[in-house]
Amino acid sequence: MYIFKTNIDAKTHDDFVKQSPLCNLLQSSNWAKIKDNWDSCITGVYQQDKLVASGLILIKHLPLSFTMMYIPRGPIMDYENKELVKFYLKELKKWAKTKHCLFISFDPAIKLREFDLDHKDKPDDQKALSIINNLQDNKAIYKGKTLKIEETIQPRFHMGLYYTDDLNSHLPKSTIKSCKAAIKRHVNVKVADHSEVEKFAKMIELTEKHKNVHLRNEEYFRKILDVYKEDATLYLADVNVSTYKKELEDSIKAANDTLQNETATNNAKNKALQTIKNSEKELLAINDLANKYPSDTIIAGGLMVGFGNTCEMLYAGRNDDFNSFRPQYYLYTKKIEHSFKQGYQYVNMGGIEGTLDDGLSKFKANFNPVIIEYVGEFDLPVMPLLYKLAKFAQKNLK
């Protein structure tokens, strides 16, 4: 016999979510603290004193005392258990109606496909298709196999890496080369103290200006770090262009000394000439940077949060003046490497367009990722007559 309950204890919920194959950061109880401009409630189903379904529900208040609800990457349950799915959705609608809810949106972390870039035509998982049909049989409205990020609250497509104890052998040679280029230019990546969030926020501001998008501000990032504490990691990449410039100048001086050395071999002199040519070219490229940034400078950053066996890359930003230093390649590699050392089994690099031809997809493809396509988004009308009129409010979900 199933029993529907509300206000389930946060730890009980988190423990249940972590042991599920559908575990996702957005279903952690702490996510409600991040989305504190929404009300929230954890509802679930018990069977003989055992929790068998649970969902963190975000509640948005609308005009005229109505509400709408969203269950990010949830609810968590065995979707192949048709009886359980039917009971939970039925009871959830009853409870939502007492909150004057017009509809509930949800997007469970059920994989429709998982593939790499060489197998884009991999067929849909039959169990996932059966789950979609069952949810529709329970009056959930399916949004379909959308491709654009903007079409759903959460992206349907994500790129990420599963654990490997030899990341360098997994990464393409071109990515390793980019990392070496960053190291050669003295780019340094560190795990930063949470107090340095202001520096990270400035990288996000630069990214916003470059891409003409609106992301988040320092207050929001600080909230994530404060809420998730040791599960949140801030990364910063810095460089001192003046140090690199002096190194190039010293290499030119040493090469010229070799050319003036009568005992130097022809081979040594040829190498010296090549060094001078390469170093002078590099000096010309970085001269303006050295003048603009004369001391240690933060040039990129990333914010990651772990939950269960997965670490999520939530935000990343960079100073585009330093694109030639390849900081993002080195930064991503160090973030992935550090996450694996922390014990995470999967690193999610975040959402991409389903067409796989956008800028994010092309950049993340440099890390030899797997692509996960989730089943997508559903609406569960609570007040069917008002549902269509209420859809305009869903744009606020993002």
mmCIF file of C-alpha atoms in Angstrom:
data_model
loop_
_atom_site.group_PDB
_atom_site.id
_atom_site.type_symbol
_atom_site.label_atom_id
_atom_site.label_comp_id
_atom_site.label_asym_id
_atom_site.label_seq_id
_atom_site.Cartn_x
_atom_site.Cartn_y
_atom_site.Cartn_z
ATOM 1 C CA MET A 1 0.000 0.000 0.000
ATOM 2 C CA TYR A 2 1.305 3.418 -0.972
ATOM 3 C CA ILE A 3 1.094 6.526 1.241
ATOM 4 C CA PHE A 4 1.624 10.040 -0.127
ATOM 5 C CA LYS A 5 3.400 12.472 2.186
ATOM 6 C CA THR A 6 4.511 16.110 2.121
ATOM 7 C CA ASN A 7 7.270 17.951 3.978
ATOM 8 C CA ILE A 8 9.613 14.986 3.853
ATOM 9 C CA ASP A 9 12.805 15.471 5.861
ATOM 10 C CA ALA A 10 15.645 16.945 3.770
ATOM 11 C CA LYS A 11 18.238 14.345 4.790
ATOM 12 C CA THR A 12 15.804 11.488 4.146
ATOM 13 C CA HIS A 13 15.141 12.932 0.693
ATOM 14 C CA ASP A 14 18.839 13.512 -0.114
ATOM 15 C CA ASP A 15 19.820 10.011 0.978
ATOM 16 C CA PHE A 16 17.092 8.579 -1.238
ATOM 17 C CA VAL A 17 18.113 10.702 -4.240
ATOM 18 C CA LYS A 18 21.821 9.865 -3.907
ATOM 19 C CA GLN A 19 21.185 6.126 -4.145
ATOM 20 C CA SER A 20 19.036 6.501 -7.256
ATOM 21 C CA PRO A 21 20.374 6.184 -10.832
ATOM 22 C CA LEU A 22 18.352 9.366 -11.488
ATOM 23 C CA CYS A 23 20.354 11.330 -8.905
ATOM 24 C CA ASN A 24 20.807 14.968 -9.895
ATOM 25 C CA LEU A 25 22.065 18.112 -8.176
ATOM 26 C CA LEU A 26 18.804 19.932 -8.936
ATOM 27 C CA GLN A 27 16.961 17.409 -6.781
ATOM 28 C CA SER A 28 19.203 18.023 -3.757
ATOM 29 C CA SER A 29 17.268 19.646 -0.924
ATOM 30 C CA ASN A 30 19.790 22.506 -0.871
ATOM 31 C CA TRP A 31 18.702 23.554 -4.359
ATOM 32 C CA ALA A 32 15.603 25.085 -2.746
ATOM 33 C CA LYS A 33 17.933 27.405 -0.805
ATOM 34 C CA ILE A 34 19.491 28.542 -4.070
ATOM 35 C CA LYS A 35 16.052 29.145 -5.597
ATOM 36 C CA ASP A 36 14.849 31.003 -2.520
ATOM 37 C CA ASN A 37 12.653 33.312 -4.601
ATOM 38 C CA TRP A 38 10.370 30.253 -4.877
ATOM 39 C CA ASP A 39 8.577 28.403 -2.131
ATOM 40 C CA SER A 40 9.392 24.710 -1.918
ATOM 41 C CA CYS A 41 8.195 21.402 -0.552
ATOM 42 C CA ILE A 42 9.465 17.839 -0.673
ATOM 43 C CA THR A 43 6.722 15.341 -1.414
ATOM 44 C CA GLY A 44 7.003 11.600 -1.764
ATOM 45 C CA VAL A 45 5.529 8.154 -1.480
ATOM 46 C CA TYR A 46 6.108 5.574 1.221
ATOM 47 C CA GLN A 47 5.490 1.858 1.003
ATOM 48 C CA GLN A 48 5.565 0.045 4.336
ATOM 49 C CA ASP A 49 7.634 2.812 5.969
ATOM 50 C CA LYS A 50 10.086 2.839 3.066
ATOM 51 C CA LEU A 51 10.475 5.898 0.848
ATOM 52 C CA VAL A 52 9.978 4.792 -2.775
ATOM 53 C CA ALA A 53 9.461 8.154 -4.507
ATOM 54 C CA SER A 54 10.507 11.690 -3.682
ATOM 55 C CA GLY A 55 10.586 15.053 -5.367
ATOM 56 C CA LEU A 56 11.807 18.538 -4.490
ATOM 57 C CA ILE A 57 9.056 20.842 -5.741
ATOM 58 C CA LEU A 58 9.572 24.550 -6.409
ATOM 59 C CA ILE A 59 6.453 26.704 -6.117
ATOM 60 C CA LYS A 60 6.030 30.013 -7.931
ATOM 61 C CA HIS A 61 3.259 32.368 -6.852
ATOM 62 C CA LEU A 62 1.204 33.899 -9.647
ATOM 63 C CA PRO A 63 -1.429 36.654 -9.710
ATOM 64 C CA LEU A 64 -4.902 35.960 -8.306
ATOM 65 C CA SER A 65 -3.471 33.579 -5.671
ATOM 66 C CA PHE A 66 -2.611 30.924 -8.253
ATOM 67 C CA THR A 67 0.656 29.013 -8.324
ATOM 68 C CA MET A 68 2.680 26.942 -10.716
ATOM 69 C CA MET A 69 5.130 24.197 -9.736
ATOM 70 C CA TYR A 70 8.353 22.798 -11.091
ATOM 71 C CA ILE A 71 10.187 19.589 -10.190
ATOM 72 C CA PRO A 72 13.736 20.055 -11.558
ATOM 73 C CA ARG A 73 15.187 16.765 -12.845
ATOM 74 C CA GLY A 74 12.566 14.885 -10.862
ATOM 75 C CA PRO A 75 10.665 13.405 -9.255
ATOM 76 C CA ILE A 76 12.919 10.508 -8.269
ATOM 77 C CA MET A 77 11.286 7.073 -8.481
ATOM 78 C CA ASP A 78 11.181 3.827 -10.446
ATOM 79 C CA TYR A 79 9.425 4.991 -13.612
ATOM 80 C CA GLU A 80 9.050 1.413 -14.800
ATOM 81 C CA ASN A 81 6.723 0.795 -11.862
ATOM 82 C CA LYS A 82 3.497 1.939 -13.505
ATOM 83 C CA GLU A 83 1.439 1.568 -10.344
ATOM 84 C CA LEU A 84 3.832 3.808 -8.396
ATOM 85 C CA VAL A 85 3.940 6.432 -11.153
ATOM 86 C CA LYS A 86 0.149 6.527 -11.386
ATOM 87 C CA PHE A 87 -0.278 6.854 -7.613
ATOM 88 C CA TYR A 88 2.330 9.578 -7.170
ATOM 89 C CA LEU A 89 1.112 11.755 -10.033
ATOM 90 C CA LYS A 90 -2.516 11.372 -8.942
ATOM 91 C CA GLU A 91 -1.787 12.307 -5.324
ATOM 92 C CA LEU A 92 0.584 15.061 -6.389
ATOM 93 C CA LYS A 93 -2.186 16.693 -8.411
ATOM 94 C CA LYS A 94 -4.584 16.468 -5.458
ATOM 95 C CA TRP A 95 -2.093 18.157 -3.164
ATOM 96 C CA ALA A 96 -1.144 20.766 -5.778
ATOM 97 C CA LYS A 97 -4.776 21.701 -6.170
ATOM 98 C CA THR A 98 -4.896 22.722 -2.496
ATOM 99 C CA LYS A 99 -2.114 25.197 -3.350
ATOM 100 C CA HIS A 100 -4.198 26.633 -6.239
ATOM 101 C CA CYS A 101 -1.663 25.247 -8.716
ATOM 102 C CA LEU A 102 -2.470 25.555 -12.412
ATOM 103 C CA PHE A 103 0.100 23.027 -13.655
ATOM 104 C CA ILE A 104 3.249 21.166 -12.661
ATOM 105 C CA SER A 105 6.283 21.007 -14.954
ATOM 106 C CA PHE A 106 8.841 18.258 -14.506
ATOM 107 C CA ASP A 107 11.811 16.864 -16.426
ATOM 108 C CA PRO A 108 13.118 13.631 -14.880
ATOM 109 C CA ALA A 109 16.744 12.630 -15.441
ATOM 110 C CA ILE A 110 15.762 9.652 -17.598
ATOM 111 C CA LYS A 111 18.200 9.055 -20.440
ATOM 112 C CA LEU A 112 16.656 8.734 -23.864
ATOM 113 C CA ARG A 113 20.079 8.150 -25.401
ATOM 114 C CA GLU A 114 23.733 8.138 -24.409
ATOM 115 C CA PHE A 115 26.294 8.292 -27.202
ATOM 116 C CA ASP A 116 29.596 9.751 -28.347
ATOM 117 C CA LEU A 117 30.222 12.047 -31.289
ATOM 118 C CA ASP A 118 31.037 9.107 -33.565
ATOM 119 C CA HIS A 119 27.645 7.493 -32.931
ATOM 120 C CA LYS A 120 25.130 10.305 -33.222
ATOM 121 C CA ASP A 121 22.537 8.000 -34.790
ATOM 122 C CA LYS A 122 22.263 5.694 -31.799
ATOM 123 C CA PRO A 123 18.571 4.693 -31.395
ATOM 124 C CA ASP A 124 16.365 5.749 -28.503
ATOM 125 C CA ASP A 125 16.219 3.547 -25.439
ATOM 126 C CA GLN A 126 13.031 1.472 -25.594
ATOM 127 C CA LYS A 127 12.475 1.593 -21.841
ATOM 128 C CA ALA A 128 12.656 5.389 -21.938
ATOM 129 C CA LEU A 129 10.100 5.492 -24.768
ATOM 130 C CA SER A 130 7.823 3.235 -22.732
ATOM 131 C CA ILE A 131 8.142 5.600 -19.753
ATOM 132 C CA ILE A 132 7.209 8.563 -21.934
ATOM 133 C CA ASN A 133 4.091 6.717 -23.102
ATOM 134 C CA ASN A 134 3.149 5.796 -19.552
ATOM 135 C CA LEU A 135 3.485 9.390 -18.345
ATOM 136 C CA GLN A 136 1.250 10.496 -21.206
ATOM 137 C CA ASP A 137 -1.259 7.810 -20.222
ATOM 138 C CA ASN A 138 -1.304 9.483 -16.811
ATOM 139 C CA LYS A 139 -2.298 12.770 -18.455
ATOM 140 C CA ALA A 140 1.139 14.350 -18.511
ATOM 141 C CA ILE A 141 1.644 16.512 -21.602
ATOM 142 C CA TYR A 142 4.954 15.739 -23.324
ATOM 143 C CA LYS A 143 6.907 18.667 -24.824
ATOM 144 C CA GLY A 144 8.621 16.358 -27.293
ATOM 145 C CA LYS A 145 12.204 15.867 -28.458
ATOM 146 C CA THR A 146 13.195 19.522 -28.444
ATOM 147 C CA LEU A 147 16.625 20.540 -29.732
ATOM 148 C CA LYS A 148 17.082 24.136 -28.614
ATOM 149 C CA ILE A 149 18.116 24.978 -25.048
ATOM 150 C CA GLU A 150 15.578 27.800 -24.973
ATOM 151 C CA GLU A 151 12.682 25.421 -25.608
ATOM 152 C CA THR A 152 12.847 23.798 -22.177
ATOM 153 C CA ILE A 153 13.576 24.834 -18.603
ATOM 154 C CA GLN A 154 16.635 22.571 -18.453
ATOM 155 C CA PRO A 155 18.687 21.539 -21.497
ATOM 156 C CA ARG A 156 17.776 18.103 -22.870
ATOM 157 C CA PHE A 157 21.321 17.478 -24.095
ATOM 158 C CA HIS A 158 24.433 17.451 -21.910
ATOM 159 C CA MET A 159 28.093 16.623 -22.456
ATOM 160 C CA GLY A 160 30.274 15.030 -19.809
ATOM 161 C CA LEU A 161 33.031 12.561 -18.928
ATOM 162 C CA TYR A 162 32.950 9.342 -16.936
ATOM 163 C CA TYR A 163 35.745 8.608 -14.519
ATOM 164 C CA THR A 164 39.105 7.610 -15.922
ATOM 165 C CA ASP A 165 42.348 7.148 -14.014
ATOM 166 C CA ASP A 166 44.321 8.356 -17.034
ATOM 167 C CA LEU A 167 42.707 11.536 -18.313
ATOM 168 C CA ASN A 168 45.589 12.419 -20.631
ATOM 169 C CA SER A 169 45.142 9.206 -22.607
ATOM 170 C CA HIS A 170 41.416 9.962 -22.929
ATOM 171 C CA LEU A 171 41.800 13.518 -24.196
ATOM 172 C CA PRO A 172 42.481 14.285 -27.878
ATOM 173 C CA LYS A 173 46.048 15.225 -28.786
ATOM 174 C CA SER A 174 44.882 18.700 -29.827
ATOM 175 C CA THR A 175 43.525 19.350 -26.321
ATOM 176 C CA ILE A 176 46.752 18.136 -24.701
ATOM 177 C CA LYS A 177 48.620 20.493 -27.043
ATOM 178 C CA SER A 178 46.398 23.422 -25.970
ATOM 179 C CA CYS A 179 47.056 22.602 -22.304
ATOM 180 C CA LYS A 180 50.788 22.562 -22.944
ATOM 181 C CA ALA A 181 50.494 25.924 -24.693
ATOM 182 C CA ALA A 182 48.795 27.349 -21.595
ATOM 183 C CA ILE A 183 51.450 25.905 -19.290
ATOM 184 C CA LYS A 184 54.217 27.276 -21.528
ATOM 185 C CA ARG A 185 52.683 30.741 -21.148
ATOM 186 C CA HIS A 186 52.671 30.322 -17.365
ATOM 187 C CA VAL A 187 48.912 29.935 -16.965
ATOM 188 C CA ASN A 188 48.266 28.624 -13.460
ATOM 189 C CA VAL A 189 45.018 26.962 -12.338
ATOM 190 C CA LYS A 190 44.191 26.734 -8.647
ATOM 191 C CA VAL A 191 41.360 25.712 -6.355
ATOM 192 C CA ALA A 192 40.436 29.115 -4.974
ATOM 193 C CA ASP A 193 39.161 30.069 -1.559
ATOM 194 C CA HIS A 194 35.463 30.858 -1.504
ATOM 195 C CA SER A 195 36.342 34.396 -0.432
ATOM 196 C CA GLU A 196 37.716 34.972 -3.949
ATOM 197 C CA VAL A 197 34.276 34.748 -5.530
ATOM 198 C CA GLU A 198 34.455 38.430 -6.550
ATOM 199 C CA LYS A 199 37.306 37.597 -8.923
ATOM 200 C CA PHE A 200 35.251 34.821 -10.471
ATOM 201 C CA ALA A 201 32.220 37.077 -10.836
ATOM 202 C CA LYS A 202 34.335 39.487 -12.867
ATOM 203 C CA MET A 203 35.163 36.699 -15.323
ATOM 204 C CA ILE A 204 31.436 36.028 -15.701
ATOM 205 C CA GLU A 205 30.834 39.741 -16.333
ATOM 206 C CA LEU A 206 33.418 39.702 -19.127
ATOM 207 C CA THR A 207 31.765 36.620 -20.649
ATOM 208 C CA GLU A 208 28.363 38.314 -20.495
ATOM 209 C CA LYS A 209 29.680 41.347 -22.362
ATOM 210 C CA HIS A 210 31.446 39.239 -24.987
ATOM 211 C CA LYS A 211 28.506 36.929 -25.672
ATOM 212 C CA ASN A 212 25.775 39.511 -25.008
ATOM 213 C CA VAL A 213 24.013 37.210 -22.531
ATOM 214 C CA HIS A 214 22.848 37.545 -18.938
ATOM 215 C CA LEU A 215 24.181 34.941 -16.528
ATOM 216 C CA ARG A 216 24.414 35.457 -12.749
ATOM 217 C CA ASN A 217 26.006 37.918 -10.334
ATOM 218 C CA GLU A 218 28.421 37.686 -7.430
ATOM 219 C CA GLU A 219 25.615 37.424 -4.867
ATOM 220 C CA TYR A 220 24.222 34.332 -6.586
ATOM 221 C CA PHE A 221 27.625 32.630 -6.807
ATOM 222 C CA ARG A 222 28.305 33.442 -3.160
ATOM 223 C CA LYS A 223 24.978 31.847 -2.252
ATOM 224 C CA ILE A 224 25.924 28.615 -4.049
ATOM 225 C CA LEU A 225 29.276 28.498 -2.256
ATOM 226 C CA ASP A 226 27.686 29.221 1.131
ATOM 227 C CA VAL A 227 24.904 26.660 0.696
ATOM 228 C CA TYR A 228 26.926 23.768 -0.728
ATOM 229 C CA LYS A 229 30.061 24.522 1.296
ATOM 230 C CA GLU A 230 32.712 21.800 0.786
ATOM 231 C CA ASP A 231 30.706 20.315 -2.094
ATOM 232 C CA ALA A 232 31.229 23.543 -4.074
ATOM 233 C CA THR A 233 34.613 24.272 -5.659
ATOM 234 C CA LEU A 234 35.804 27.548 -7.124
ATOM 235 C CA TYR A 235 38.606 27.484 -9.701
ATOM 236 C CA LEU A 236 40.660 30.426 -10.947
ATOM 237 C CA ALA A 237 43.282 30.638 -13.682
ATOM 238 C CA ASP A 238 45.859 33.409 -13.578
ATOM 239 C CA VAL A 239 48.946 34.492 -15.464
ATOM 240 C CA ASN A 240 51.703 37.075 -15.219
ATOM 241 C CA VAL A 241 52.373 38.308 -18.743
ATOM 242 C CA SER A 242 55.378 40.358 -17.637
ATOM 243 C CA THR A 243 57.074 37.207 -16.337
ATOM 244 C CA TYR A 244 56.411 35.460 -19.631
ATOM 245 C CA LYS A 245 57.645 38.494 -21.567
ATOM 246 C CA LYS A 246 60.908 38.534 -19.620
ATOM 247 C CA GLU A 247 61.354 34.806 -20.254
ATOM 248 C CA LEU A 248 61.005 35.417 -23.991
ATOM 249 C CA GLU A 249 63.467 38.305 -23.857
ATOM 250 C CA ASP A 250 65.939 36.149 -21.924
ATOM 251 C CA SER A 251 65.590 33.357 -24.484
ATOM 252 C CA ILE A 252 66.381 35.807 -27.286
ATOM 253 C CA LYS A 253 69.429 37.076 -25.407
ATOM 254 C CA ALA A 254 70.661 33.513 -24.819
ATOM 255 C CA ALA A 255 70.087 32.645 -28.471
ATOM 256 C CA ASN A 256 72.057 35.707 -29.604
ATOM 257 C CA ASP A 257 74.889 34.681 -27.268
ATOM 258 C CA THR A 258 74.907 31.318 -29.008
ATOM 259 C CA LEU A 259 75.140 32.990 -32.402
ATOM 260 C CA GLN A 260 78.129 35.032 -31.176
ATOM 261 C CA ASN A 261 79.838 31.953 -29.789
ATOM 262 C CA GLU A 262 82.502 30.824 -32.243
ATOM 263 C CA THR A 263 82.590 27.337 -30.764
ATOM 264 C CA ALA A 264 78.842 26.764 -31.201
ATOM 265 C CA THR A 265 77.900 24.089 -33.746
ATOM 266 C CA ASN A 266 75.856 24.856 -36.833
ATOM 267 C CA ASN A 267 73.003 22.856 -35.365
ATOM 268 C CA ALA A 268 73.066 24.951 -32.193
ATOM 269 C CA LYS A 269 73.113 28.150 -34.216
ATOM 270 C CA ASN A 270 70.187 27.006 -36.355
ATOM 271 C CA LYS A 271 68.215 26.262 -33.195
ATOM 272 C CA ALA A 272 69.133 29.695 -31.842
ATOM 273 C CA LEU A 273 67.864 31.385 -35.011
ATOM 274 C CA GLN A 274 64.580 29.487 -34.718
ATOM 275 C CA THR A 275 64.295 30.479 -31.058
ATOM 276 C CA ILE A 276 64.791 34.127 -31.918
ATOM 277 C CA LYS A 277 62.209 33.955 -34.688
ATOM 278 C CA ASN A 278 59.582 32.262 -32.493
ATOM 279 C CA SER A 279 60.241 34.411 -29.437
ATOM 280 C CA GLU A 280 60.128 37.690 -31.358
ATOM 281 C CA LYS A 281 56.856 36.640 -32.940
ATOM 282 C CA GLU A 282 55.416 35.793 -29.518
ATOM 283 C CA LEU A 283 56.703 39.036 -28.022
ATOM 284 C CA LEU A 284 54.959 41.005 -30.732
ATOM 285 C CA ALA A 285 51.706 39.148 -29.978
ATOM 286 C CA ILE A 286 51.784 39.723 -26.223
ATOM 287 C CA ASN A 287 53.319 43.181 -26.043
ATOM 288 C CA ASP A 288 49.985 44.983 -25.733
ATOM 289 C CA LEU A 289 48.836 42.460 -23.115
ATOM 290 C CA ALA A 290 51.969 43.046 -21.052
ATOM 291 C CA ASN A 291 51.305 46.777 -21.071
ATOM 292 C CA LYS A 292 47.612 46.371 -20.233
ATOM 293 C CA TYR A 293 48.127 43.692 -17.581
ATOM 294 C CA PRO A 294 51.542 44.338 -15.954
ATOM 295 C CA SER A 295 51.023 42.072 -12.896
ATOM 296 C CA ASP A 296 49.327 38.798 -11.866
ATOM 297 C CA THR A 297 45.954 38.673 -13.630
ATOM 298 C CA ILE A 298 42.935 36.375 -13.286
ATOM 299 C CA ILE A 299 42.003 35.288 -16.813
ATOM 300 C CA ALA A 300 39.416 32.508 -16.331
ATOM 301 C CA GLY A 301 37.360 30.772 -13.692
ATOM 302 C CA GLY A 302 34.877 27.999 -13.035
ATOM 303 C CA LEU A 303 32.347 26.996 -10.381
ATOM 304 C CA MET A 304 31.487 23.343 -9.767
ATOM 305 C CA VAL A 305 29.155 21.610 -7.319
ATOM 306 C CA GLY A 306 29.090 17.918 -6.510
ATOM 307 C CA PHE A 307 26.140 15.804 -5.403
ATOM 308 C CA GLY A 308 26.036 12.046 -5.257
ATOM 309 C CA ASN A 309 28.504 10.610 -7.782
ATOM 310 C CA THR A 310 28.348 13.590 -10.159
ATOM 311 C CA CYS A 311 30.151 16.929 -10.216
ATOM 312 C CA GLU A 312 28.428 19.672 -12.191
ATOM 313 C CA MET A 313 30.167 22.496 -14.053
ATOM 314 C CA LEU A 314 27.633 25.201 -13.307
ATOM 315 C CA TYR A 315 29.379 28.352 -14.532
ATOM 316 C CA ALA A 316 32.569 29.304 -16.358
ATOM 317 C CA GLY A 317 33.950 32.593 -17.603
ATOM 318 C CA ARG A 318 37.100 34.053 -19.121
ATOM 319 C CA ASN A 319 38.860 37.191 -20.268
ATOM 320 C CA ASP A 320 38.903 36.982 -24.063
ATOM 321 C CA ASP A 321 42.035 39.125 -24.228
ATOM 322 C CA PHE A 322 43.882 35.932 -23.303
ATOM 323 C CA ASN A 323 42.344 33.520 -25.799
ATOM 324 C CA SER A 324 45.755 32.820 -27.331
ATOM 325 C CA PHE A 325 46.895 31.548 -23.917
ATOM 326 C CA ARG A 326 44.337 28.691 -24.167
ATOM 327 C CA PRO A 327 43.233 29.023 -20.512
ATOM 328 C CA GLN A 328 39.862 27.296 -20.910
ATOM 329 C CA TYR A 329 41.414 24.057 -22.144
ATOM 330 C CA TYR A 330 43.788 23.896 -19.209
ATOM 331 C CA LEU A 331 41.111 25.036 -16.746
ATOM 332 C CA TYR A 332 38.577 22.413 -17.873
ATOM 333 C CA THR A 333 41.198 19.690 -17.789
ATOM 334 C CA LYS A 334 42.249 20.602 -14.243
ATOM 335 C CA LYS A 335 38.615 20.805 -13.097
ATOM 336 C CA ILE A 336 37.842 17.365 -14.485
ATOM 337 C CA GLU A 337 41.036 15.898 -13.062
ATOM 338 C CA HIS A 338 40.366 17.383 -9.613
ATOM 339 C CA SER A 339 36.766 16.162 -9.592
ATOM 340 C CA PHE A 340 37.871 12.606 -10.305
ATOM 341 C CA LYS A 341 40.442 12.841 -7.500
ATOM 342 C CA GLN A 342 37.616 13.912 -5.167
ATOM 343 C CA GLY A 343 35.862 10.644 -5.945
ATOM 344 C CA TYR A 344 33.213 11.724 -8.443
ATOM 345 C CA GLN A 345 32.403 9.180 -11.128
ATOM 346 C CA TYR A 346 30.997 11.601 -13.687
ATOM 347 C CA VAL A 347 31.663 15.238 -14.565
ATOM 348 C CA ASN A 348 28.812 17.037 -16.300
ATOM 349 C CA MET A 349 30.146 19.858 -18.469
ATOM 350 C CA GLY A 350 26.634 21.238 -18.864
ATOM 351 C CA GLY A 351 23.928 21.744 -21.429
ATOM 352 C CA ILE A 352 24.326 22.068 -25.182
ATOM 353 C CA GLU A 353 22.069 22.474 -28.204
ATOM 354 C CA GLY A 354 20.635 19.228 -29.527
ATOM 355 C CA THR A 355 21.934 20.086 -32.984
ATOM 356 C CA LEU A 356 25.473 19.616 -31.596
ATOM 357 C CA ASP A 357 26.736 22.433 -33.800
ATOM 358 C CA ASP A 358 26.724 25.362 -31.379
ATOM 359 C CA GLY A 359 29.838 26.952 -29.913
ATOM 360 C CA LEU A 360 29.524 25.160 -26.572
ATOM 361 C CA SER A 361 29.224 21.781 -28.254
ATOM 362 C CA LYS A 362 32.260 22.423 -30.425
ATOM 363 C CA PHE A 363 34.380 23.503 -27.472
ATOM 364 C CA LYS A 364 33.293 20.654 -25.171
ATOM 365 C CA ALA A 365 33.891 18.175 -27.988
ATOM 366 C CA ASN A 366 37.603 18.826 -27.361
ATOM 367 C CA PHE A 367 37.365 16.642 -24.243
ATOM 368 C CA ASN A 368 36.092 13.485 -25.939
ATOM 369 C CA PRO A 369 32.782 13.545 -24.035
ATOM 370 C CA VAL A 370 29.685 11.393 -23.974
ATOM 371 C CA ILE A 371 26.404 13.073 -24.891
ATOM 372 C CA ILE A 372 23.384 12.379 -22.716
ATOM 373 C CA GLU A 373 19.972 13.128 -24.166
ATOM 374 C CA TYR A 374 17.236 13.209 -21.539
ATOM 375 C CA VAL A 375 13.607 12.405 -22.312
ATOM 376 C CA GLY A 376 12.647 16.019 -21.796
ATOM 377 C CA GLU A 377 9.894 18.033 -20.211
ATOM 378 C CA PHE A 378 6.330 17.286 -19.218
ATOM 379 C CA ASP A 379 3.421 19.376 -17.969
ATOM 380 C CA LEU A 380 0.885 17.925 -15.585
ATOM 381 C CA PRO A 381 -2.213 20.155 -15.724
ATOM 382 C CA VAL A 382 -3.867 20.541 -12.332
ATOM 383 C CA MET A 383 -6.583 22.908 -13.539
ATOM 384 C CA PRO A 384 -6.987 21.847 -17.197
ATOM 385 C CA LEU A 385 -9.354 24.672 -18.136
ATOM 386 C CA LEU A 386 -6.818 27.300 -17.086
ATOM 387 C CA TYR A 387 -3.748 25.414 -18.231
ATOM 388 C CA LYS A 388 -3.405 26.974 -21.686
ATOM 389 C CA LEU A 389 -3.957 30.472 -20.340
ATOM 390 C CA ALA A 390 -1.305 29.883 -17.708
ATOM 391 C CA LYS A 391 1.447 28.761 -20.081
ATOM 392 C CA PHE A 392 2.697 32.310 -20.559
ATOM 393 C CA ALA A 393 3.941 32.220 -16.951
ATOM 394 C CA GLN A 394 6.285 29.336 -17.622
ATOM 395 C CA LYS A 395 8.850 31.615 -19.197
ATOM 396 C CA ASN A 396 9.587 32.765 -15.644
ATOM 397 C CA LEU A 397 10.860 29.291 -14.813
ATOM 398 C CA LYS A 398 14.218 29.872 -16.448
#
